[in-house]
Coordinates of C-alpha atoms and ligand atoms in Angstrom, one line a residue:
X1 CA -33.6 25.0 -35.6
X2 CA -33.0 26.9 -32.4
X3 CA -33.1 24.6 -29.4
X4 CA -31.5 27.1 -26.9
X5 CA -33.1 30.4 -26.1
X6 CA -30.2 31.7 -24.0
X7 CA -27.2 29.5 -25.0
X8 CA -24.1 29.4 -22.9
X9 CA -21.3 30.0 -25.4
X10 CA -18.1 28.7 -23.8
X11 CA -16.7 26.2 -26.3
X12 CA -13.7 28.3 -27.0
X13 CA -12.6 27.9 -23.3
X14 CA -12.3 24.1 -23.7
X15 CA -9.2 22.9 -25.7
X16 CA -10.5 19.3 -25.2
X17 CA -13.5 20.0 -27.5
X18 CA -11.2 20.2 -30.6
X19 CA -9.1 17.5 -32.2
X20 CA -5.4 17.8 -33.1
X21 CA -6.3 19.6 -36.4
X22 CA -8.6 22.1 -34.6
X23 CA -11.7 20.4 -35.9
X24 CA -14.7 20.4 -33.4
X25 CA -15.4 17.2 -31.6
X26 CA -18.8 16.3 -30.3
X27 CA -18.2 15.2 -26.8
X28 CA -21.4 13.7 -25.3
X29 CA -19.8 11.8 -22.4
X30 CA -19.6 14.6 -19.8
X31 CA -21.4 12.3 -17.3
X32 CA -18.3 10.1 -17.3
X33 CA -15.9 13.0 -17.0
X34 CA -16.1 16.7 -18.0
X35 CA -13.6 18.5 -20.3
X36 CA -11.6 21.3 -18.6
X37 CA -11.8 25.0 -19.3
X38 CA -8.5 26.9 -19.9
X39 CA -9.2 28.8 -16.6
X40 CA -8.8 25.6 -14.7
X41 CA -5.9 24.4 -16.8
X42 CA -4.1 27.7 -16.2
X43 CA -4.6 27.6 -12.4
X44 CA -3.4 24.0 -12.3
X45 CA -0.3 24.8 -14.4
X46 CA 0.6 27.7 -12.0
X47 CA 0.0 25.6 -8.9
X48 CA 2.2 22.8 -10.3
X49 CA 4.8 25.3 -11.5
X50 CA 5.7 28.7 -10.0
X51 CA 3.4 28.4 -7.0
X52 CA 4.2 24.8 -6.0
X53 CA 5.1 23.8 -2.5
X54 CA 3.7 21.5 0.2
X55 CA 0.9 22.6 2.6
X56 CA 0.5 22.8 6.4
X57 CA 4.2 22.2 7.3
X58 CA 6.4 24.7 5.6
X59 CA 7.7 27.7 7.6
X60 CA 8.7 29.4 4.3
X61 CA 6.4 31.8 2.6
X62 CA 5.7 29.7 -0.6
X63 CA 4.3 26.9 1.6
X64 CA 2.3 29.3 3.7
X65 CA 0.8 30.7 0.5
X66 CA 0.0 27.2 -0.8
X67 CA -1.6 26.4 2.6
X68 CA -3.8 29.5 2.2
X69 CA -4.8 28.5 -1.3
X70 CA -5.6 24.9 -0.3
X71 CA -7.7 26.0 2.6
X72 CA -9.4 28.6 0.5
X73 CA -10.3 25.8 -1.9
X74 CA -12.0 24.0 1.1
X75 CA -14.0 27.2 1.8
X76 CA -15.0 27.5 -1.9
X77 CA -16.3 23.9 -1.8
X78 CA -18.2 24.6 1.5
X79 CA -19.8 27.7 0.0
X80 CA -20.7 25.9 -3.2
X81 CA -22.7 23.2 -1.4
X82 CA -24.0 25.3 1.5
X83 CA -21.9 23.7 4.2
X84 CA -19.2 24.9 6.7
X85 CA -15.5 24.8 6.0
X86 CA -15.0 22.4 8.9
X87 CA -17.5 20.0 7.4
X88 CA -15.6 19.4 4.1
X89 CA -13.1 16.6 3.7
X90 CA -11.0 16.4 0.5
X91 CA -11.0 13.0 -0.9
X92 CA -10.0 11.4 -4.3
X93 CA -13.5 11.4 -5.5
X94 CA -17.1 10.2 -4.7
X95 CA -15.9 6.6 -4.6
X96 CA -13.4 7.4 -1.9
X97 CA -15.9 9.6 0.0
X98 CA -18.4 6.7 0.2
X99 CA -15.7 4.3 1.3
X100 CA -14.7 6.8 4.0
X101 CA -18.2 7.0 5.3
X102 CA -18.7 3.3 5.2
X103 CA -15.4 2.5 6.9
X104 CA -15.5 5.3 9.5
X105 CA -19.1 6.1 10.3
X106 CA -20.3 2.6 9.2
X107 CA -17.8 0.6 11.2
X108 CA -18.5 2.7 14.3
X109 CA -22.3 2.7 14.0
X110 CA -23.5 -0.4 12.1
X111 CA -23.9 -3.7 13.9
X112 CA -25.4 -7.1 13.2
X113 CA -29.1 -6.9 12.4
X114 CA -29.0 -3.3 11.2
X115 CA -30.1 -2.6 7.6
X116 CA -28.9 -0.3 4.9
X117 CA -31.2 1.1 2.2
X118 CA -30.0 1.7 -1.3
X119 CA -31.9 2.0 -4.6
X120 CA -32.0 0.0 -7.9
X121 CA -30.3 2.8 -9.8
X122 CA -27.2 3.3 -7.7
X123 CA -23.7 3.4 -9.2
X124 CA -21.5 0.5 -8.1
X125 CA -19.5 3.0 -5.9
X126 CA -22.7 3.5 -3.9
X127 CA -23.3 -0.2 -3.6
X128 CA -20.0 -2.1 -3.1
X129 CA -18.6 -0.1 -0.2
X130 CA -21.9 -0.8 1.7
X131 CA -21.8 -4.5 0.8
X132 CA -18.2 -4.7 2.2
X133 CA -19.1 -3.0 5.5
X134 CA -22.4 -5.0 5.7
X135 CA -20.5 -8.2 5.4
X136 CA -18.0 -7.1 8.0
X137 CA -20.5 -6.2 10.7
X138 CA -23.4 -8.5 9.8
X139 CA -25.8 -5.9 8.4
X140 CA -28.3 -6.4 5.6
X141 CA -29.0 -4.4 2.4
X142 CA -32.5 -3.5 1.1
X143 CA -33.2 -1.9 -2.3
X144 CA -35.8 0.7 -3.1
X145 CA -37.4 0.0 -6.5
X146 CA -37.9 2.6 -9.3
X147 CA -41.1 4.2 -10.7
X148 CA -42.0 3.2 -14.2
X149 CA -40.3 6.4 -15.5
X150 CA -37.0 5.6 -13.7
X151 CA -37.1 7.6 -10.5
X152 CA -36.3 6.2 -7.1
X153 CA -39.8 5.4 -5.7
X154 CA -40.1 7.4 -2.5
X155 CA -43.6 6.1 -1.8
X156 CA -42.1 2.6 -1.8
X157 CA -39.2 3.8 0.3
X158 CA -41.6 5.2 2.9
X159 CA -43.5 1.9 3.0
X160 CA -40.4 -0.3 3.3
X161 CA -38.1 1.7 5.7
X162 CA -38.0 0.5 9.3
X163 CA -36.2 1.4 12.5
X164 CA -33.7 -1.3 11.7
X165 CA -32.5 0.9 8.8
X166 CA -29.6 3.0 10.0
X167 CA -28.3 4.3 6.8
X168 CA -29.9 5.3 3.5
X169 CA -27.6 6.1 0.5
X170 CA -29.2 7.4 -2.8
X171 CA -28.0 9.1 -6.0
X172 CA -29.2 12.7 -6.3
X173 CA -29.2 12.4 -10.1
X174 CA -28.9 9.0 -11.8
X175 CA -25.8 8.6 -14.0
X176 CA -27.8 6.4 -16.4
X177 CA -31.3 7.8 -16.4
X178 CA -30.7 11.4 -15.4
X179 CA -33.6 11.2 -13.0
X180 CA -33.4 13.6 -10.1
X181 CA -34.2 12.5 -6.6
X182 CA -36.4 14.7 -4.3
X183 CA -33.5 14.5 -1.8
X184 CA -35.3 16.6 0.9
X185 CA -38.2 14.2 0.9
X186 CA -35.9 11.2 1.0
X187 CA -34.1 12.8 4.0
X188 CA -37.4 13.3 5.8
X189 CA -38.3 9.6 5.3
X190 CA -34.9 8.5 6.5
X191 CA -34.9 10.8 9.5
X192 CA -38.4 9.7 10.5
X193 CA -37.0 6.3 11.5
X194 CA -33.7 7.7 12.9
X195 CA -31.6 6.7 9.9
X196 CA -28.8 8.8 8.4
X197 CA -28.9 9.6 4.7
X198 CA -26.0 9.9 2.3
X199 CA -26.6 11.6 -1.1
X200 CA -24.3 10.8 -4.0
X201 CA -24.2 14.1 -5.8
X202 CA -21.7 13.2 -8.6
X203 CA -24.2 14.0 -11.4
X204 CA -26.1 16.6 -9.5
X205 CA -23.4 19.1 -8.5
X206 CA -22.4 19.9 -12.1
X207 CA -26.0 20.4 -13.2
X208 CA -28.0 22.1 -10.5
X209 CA -27.6 24.3 -7.4
X210 CA -27.1 22.2 -4.3
X211 CA -27.6 23.3 -0.7
X212 CA -26.9 20.5 1.8
X213 CA -28.6 22.3 4.6
X214 CA -31.8 22.8 2.6
X215 CA -31.7 19.1 1.5
X216 CA -31.3 18.2 5.2
X217 CA -29.1 15.3 4.4
X218 CA -26.3 14.0 6.6
X219 CA -23.6 13.2 4.0
X220 CA -23.1 14.6 0.5
X221 CA -20.4 13.4 -1.9
X222 CA -19.1 14.5 -5.3
X223 CA -16.1 14.2 -7.7
X224 CA -14.2 17.2 -9.0
X225 CA -13.5 15.8 -12.5
X226 CA -17.3 15.8 -13.3
X227 CA -17.6 19.5 -12.5
X228 CA -14.8 20.6 -14.9
X229 CA -12.1 20.2 -12.3
X230 CA -9.1 17.8 -12.1
X231 CA -9.2 14.1 -11.5
X232 CA -8.0 12.8 -8.1
X233 CA -10.0 15.3 -6.0
X234 CA -13.5 15.3 -4.6
X235 CA -15.3 16.2 -1.5
X236 CA -17.3 14.7 1.3
X237 CA -19.6 17.0 3.2
X238 CA -20.8 15.6 6.5
X239 CA -23.0 17.3 9.1
X240 CA -20.6 18.8 11.7
X241 CA -21.7 16.9 14.8
X242 CA -21.5 13.6 12.8
X243 CA -18.1 14.2 11.3
X244 CA -16.7 15.3 14.7
X245 CA -17.7 12.0 16.2
X246 CA -16.3 9.8 13.4
X247 CA -13.1 7.9 13.9
X248 CA -10.2 8.2 11.5
X249 CA -10.0 5.6 8.7
X250 CA -6.6 6.2 7.1
X251 CA -3.6 6.7 9.4
X252 CA -0.5 8.6 8.6
X253 CA 1.1 12.1 8.6
X254 CA -1.0 15.2 9.0
X255 CA -4.1 13.6 10.6
X256 CA -2.5 13.4 14.1
X257 CA -2.4 15.5 17.1
X258 CA 0.4 13.7 18.9
X259 CA 2.1 10.3 18.1
X260 CA 3.8 8.1 20.6
X261 CA 4.3 4.4 20.5
X262 CA 2.1 4.2 23.6
X263 CA -0.8 6.1 22.2
X264 CA -1.6 8.4 19.3
X265 CA -4.2 11.2 19.4
X266 CA -5.8 12.6 16.3
X267 CA -6.4 16.0 14.8
X268 CA -9.9 17.4 14.8
X269 CA -12.1 17.0 11.7
X270 CA -11.7 17.5 8.8
X271 CA -7.9 17.2 9.1
X272 CA -8.3 13.8 10.9
X273 CA -9.6 12.4 7.6
X274 CA -6.8 13.7 5.3
X275 CA -3.8 11.4 6.0
X276 CA -0.6 12.1 4.0
X277 CA 0.3 14.9 1.6
X278 CA -3.1 15.9 0.1
X279 CA -4.0 16.5 -3.6
X280 CA -2.9 20.2 -3.2
X281 CA -2.9 21.1 -6.9
X282 CA -6.1 19.3 -7.6
X283 CA -8.0 21.0 -4.7
X284 CA -6.9 24.4 -6.0
X285 CA -8.0 23.3 -9.5
X286 CA -11.4 22.2 -8.1
X287 CA -11.8 25.7 -6.6
X288 CA -11.1 27.2 -10.0
X289 CA -13.7 25.0 -11.6
X290 CA -16.2 26.0 -8.9
X291 CA -15.5 29.7 -9.7
X292 CA -16.0 29.0 -13.4
X293 CA -19.4 27.4 -13.1
X294 CA -20.5 29.9 -10.4
X295 CA -19.7 32.8 -12.7
X296 CA -22.0 31.2 -15.3
X297 CA -24.7 30.4 -12.8
X298 CA -26.0 27.0 -11.8
X299 CA -29.6 27.9 -12.7
X300 CA -28.5 28.9 -16.2
X301 CA -26.5 25.7 -16.6
X302 CA -29.6 23.7 -15.5
X303 CA -31.8 25.5 -18.1
X304 CA -29.2 25.0 -20.8
X305 CA -28.8 21.3 -20.2
X306 CA -32.6 20.9 -19.9
X307 CA -33.1 22.4 -23.4
X308 CA -30.4 20.1 -24.8
X309 CA -32.0 17.0 -23.2
X310 CA -35.3 17.9 -24.7
X311 CA -33.8 18.4 -28.2
X312 CA -31.9 15.1 -27.9
X313 CA -35.0 13.2 -26.7
X314 CA -37.1 14.7 -29.6
X315 CA -34.6 13.5 -32.1
X316 CA -34.1 10.0 -30.6
X317 CA -37.8 9.4 -30.2
X318 CA -38.1 10.0 -34.0
X319 CA -35.8 7.1 -34.7
X320 CA -37.9 3.9 -35.0
X321 CA -37.0 1.2 -32.6
X322 CA -35.3 3.5 -30.2
X323 CA -36.4 3.1 -26.6
X324 CA -35.8 6.2 -24.5
X325 CA -35.0 5.4 -20.9
X326 CA -35.6 7.7 -17.9
X327 CA -38.0 10.5 -17.4
X328 CA -38.7 13.4 -19.9
X329 CA -37.1 15.9 -17.5
X330 CA -33.9 13.8 -17.2
X331 CA -31.1 16.0 -15.9
X332 CA -28.4 16.4 -18.6
X333 CA -28.3 12.7 -19.4
X334 CA -30.2 10.7 -22.1
X335 CA -29.9 6.9 -22.1
X336 CA -31.5 4.8 -24.9
X337 CA -31.6 1.4 -26.4
X338 CA -32.2 0.4 -30.0
X339 CA -33.9 -2.8 -30.8
X340 CA -31.6 -5.3 -32.5
X341 CA -28.5 -3.0 -32.2
X342 CA -25.9 -3.3 -29.5
X343 CA -25.1 0.0 -27.8
X344 CA -21.4 -0.6 -28.6
X345 CA -22.2 -0.6 -32.3
X346 CA -24.2 2.7 -31.9
X347 CA -21.1 4.1 -30.1
X348 CA -18.7 2.9 -32.8
X349 CA -20.8 4.3 -35.7
X350 CA -21.3 7.6 -33.9
X351 CA -17.5 7.8 -33.1
X352 CA -16.9 7.5 -36.9
X353 CA -19.1 10.6 -37.2
X354 CA -17.1 12.5 -34.6
X355 CA -19.6 12.0 -31.8
X356 CA -18.5 10.5 -28.5
X357 CA -21.2 8.8 -26.5
X358 CA -20.9 6.1 -23.8
X359 CA -22.1 2.6 -24.3
X360 CA -22.1 0.0 -21.6
X361 CA -23.5 -0.7 -18.1
X362 CA -22.3 2.6 -16.7
X363 CA -21.2 0.9 -13.5
X364 CA -24.9 0.2 -12.7
X365 CA -25.4 -3.5 -13.4
X366 CA -28.3 -3.9 -11.1
X367 CA -30.1 -1.1 -13.0
X368 CA -29.4 -2.8 -16.3
X369 CA -30.9 -6.0 -15.0
X370 CA -34.0 -4.0 -13.8
X371 CA -34.3 -2.4 -17.2
X372 CA -33.9 -5.7 -19.0
X373 CA -31.0 -4.6 -21.1
X374 CA -27.3 -5.6 -21.0
X375 CA -26.2 -2.1 -21.7
X376 CA -27.4 1.3 -22.9
X377 CA -26.2 4.0 -25.2
X378 CA -25.9 7.3 -23.2
X379 CA -25.5 10.9 -24.4
X380 CA -24.7 13.3 -21.7
X381 CA -24.3 17.1 -21.8
X382 CA -22.3 19.8 -20.2
X383 CA -22.0 23.6 -20.2
X384 CA -20.1 23.5 -23.5
X385 CA -22.7 21.3 -25.3
X386 CA -24.7 23.1 -28.0
X387 CA -26.9 22.8 -31.0
X388 CA -24.0 21.5 -33.2
X389 CA -23.8 18.5 -30.9
X390 CA -27.5 17.8 -31.2
X391 CA -27.3 18.1 -35.0
X392 CA -24.2 15.8 -35.1
X393 CA -26.1 13.3 -32.9
X394 CA -29.0 13.4 -35.3
X395 CA -26.8 12.8 -38.3
X396 CA -25.0 10.0 -36.6
X397 CA -28.2 8.3 -35.6
X398 CA -29.5 8.5 -39.1
X399 CA -26.3 6.6 -40.2
X400 CA -26.9 4.0 -37.5
X401 CA -30.5 3.7 -38.7
X402 CA -29.5 3.2 -42.3
X403 CA -26.8 0.7 -41.5
X404 CA -29.1 -1.4 -39.5
X405 CA -32.2 -0.6 -41.6
X406 CA -34.5 -1.1 -38.7
X407 CA -37.5 0.7 -40.1
Ligands
LIG501 N1 -21.8 8.0 -8.4 C1 -22.2 8.4 -9.6 C2 -23.7 8.7 -9.8 C3 -21.4 8.5 -10.7 O1 -21.8 8.9 -11.9 C4 -20.0 8.2 -10.5 C5 -19.0 8.3 -11.7 N2 -19.5 7.7 -12.8 C6 -19.6 7.9 -9.3 C7 -20.5 7.8 -8.2 C8 -18.1 7.6 -9.0 O2 -17.3 8.7 -9.1 P1 -15.7 8.6 -9.2 O3 -15.4 7.5 -10.1 O4 -15.3 9.9 -9.7 O5 -15.3 8.3 -7.8

């Protein structure tokens, strides 16, 4: 069986895809976090070792070089998402980016009576920060429902949005259903009533080309570890004029212009939002990861994962009592439920067959409630996933079926 016409053959670059004895491991949990290629590991090792020094302060040449590398990483992120260097804030990840927007832009711009629009399928990190700020300022949250195949229902969004809505925050790709948002249309609907829109790009950026200017959004966030880079680093892109007007949220070193006990003034954006010694090594590692996926090509990656999703859905739909969740064209992610079998049992049996999937609520409890399940089993793919993973998933699911003899 050939599921891939033009496979991307990079498995050998990823030490994490082999166990201690060198045996292949079928890692189908890339939506949680991606394995790292040697190219990223080597750059991180060098940055932590022979190249290591602080940034922005040192007068010695090692520090000046490190500053250049850190700022080059910012340029790499900006180029990758189609923004300007001055519009990129390094953060710990998408969670921190959303908290930053909620606490800086949200605290300055939201007031009692304003409304925030989210969707049923949001990750908790795109729900809870908004609940916290809404509670603080007296704003309310509304929720856009999903279509029957698991997409954010933009017709419903257009019908329910009002001029009271000041902020819309939606996932570009669902981490559970893999459904892809028409982010440009969503931005148009938000802007029509004067609302700002934040797009959570955590699951999109590793799987498709993203251009924030073409999407016409106001904020775009993602995490480095899901795009083959290190943990502890991610990015917030914010439209220049919005970021320039946002107040600081964390205080400390580096983010200031001048400090006196009488009055402190702040550095311009994006420095104003990066208090303290930044995640220097991690930012440089993220740039290496961006170089890595860019060399392969985002369109090739999208086609590769699309073929894998199709093969996985074909196999799973052949297992009686499996309910596939999400649309047929789900983006790199396949969630499913099996009647009478808890997803944790599916995960455990697959693990015994050397296949790692995720089972649980995937930090999307409101979505679980809407789907009427306590949890789902989720297989998710990356650039290194291939036919051997699909075959191992098929073998593992056959074992699950036999053990539970559901058909
Ligand atoms: N949003 C989505 C859609 C995600 O999949 C995740 C991670 N599972 C997050 C936000 C949060 O990302 P992080 O934990 O890296 O901050």
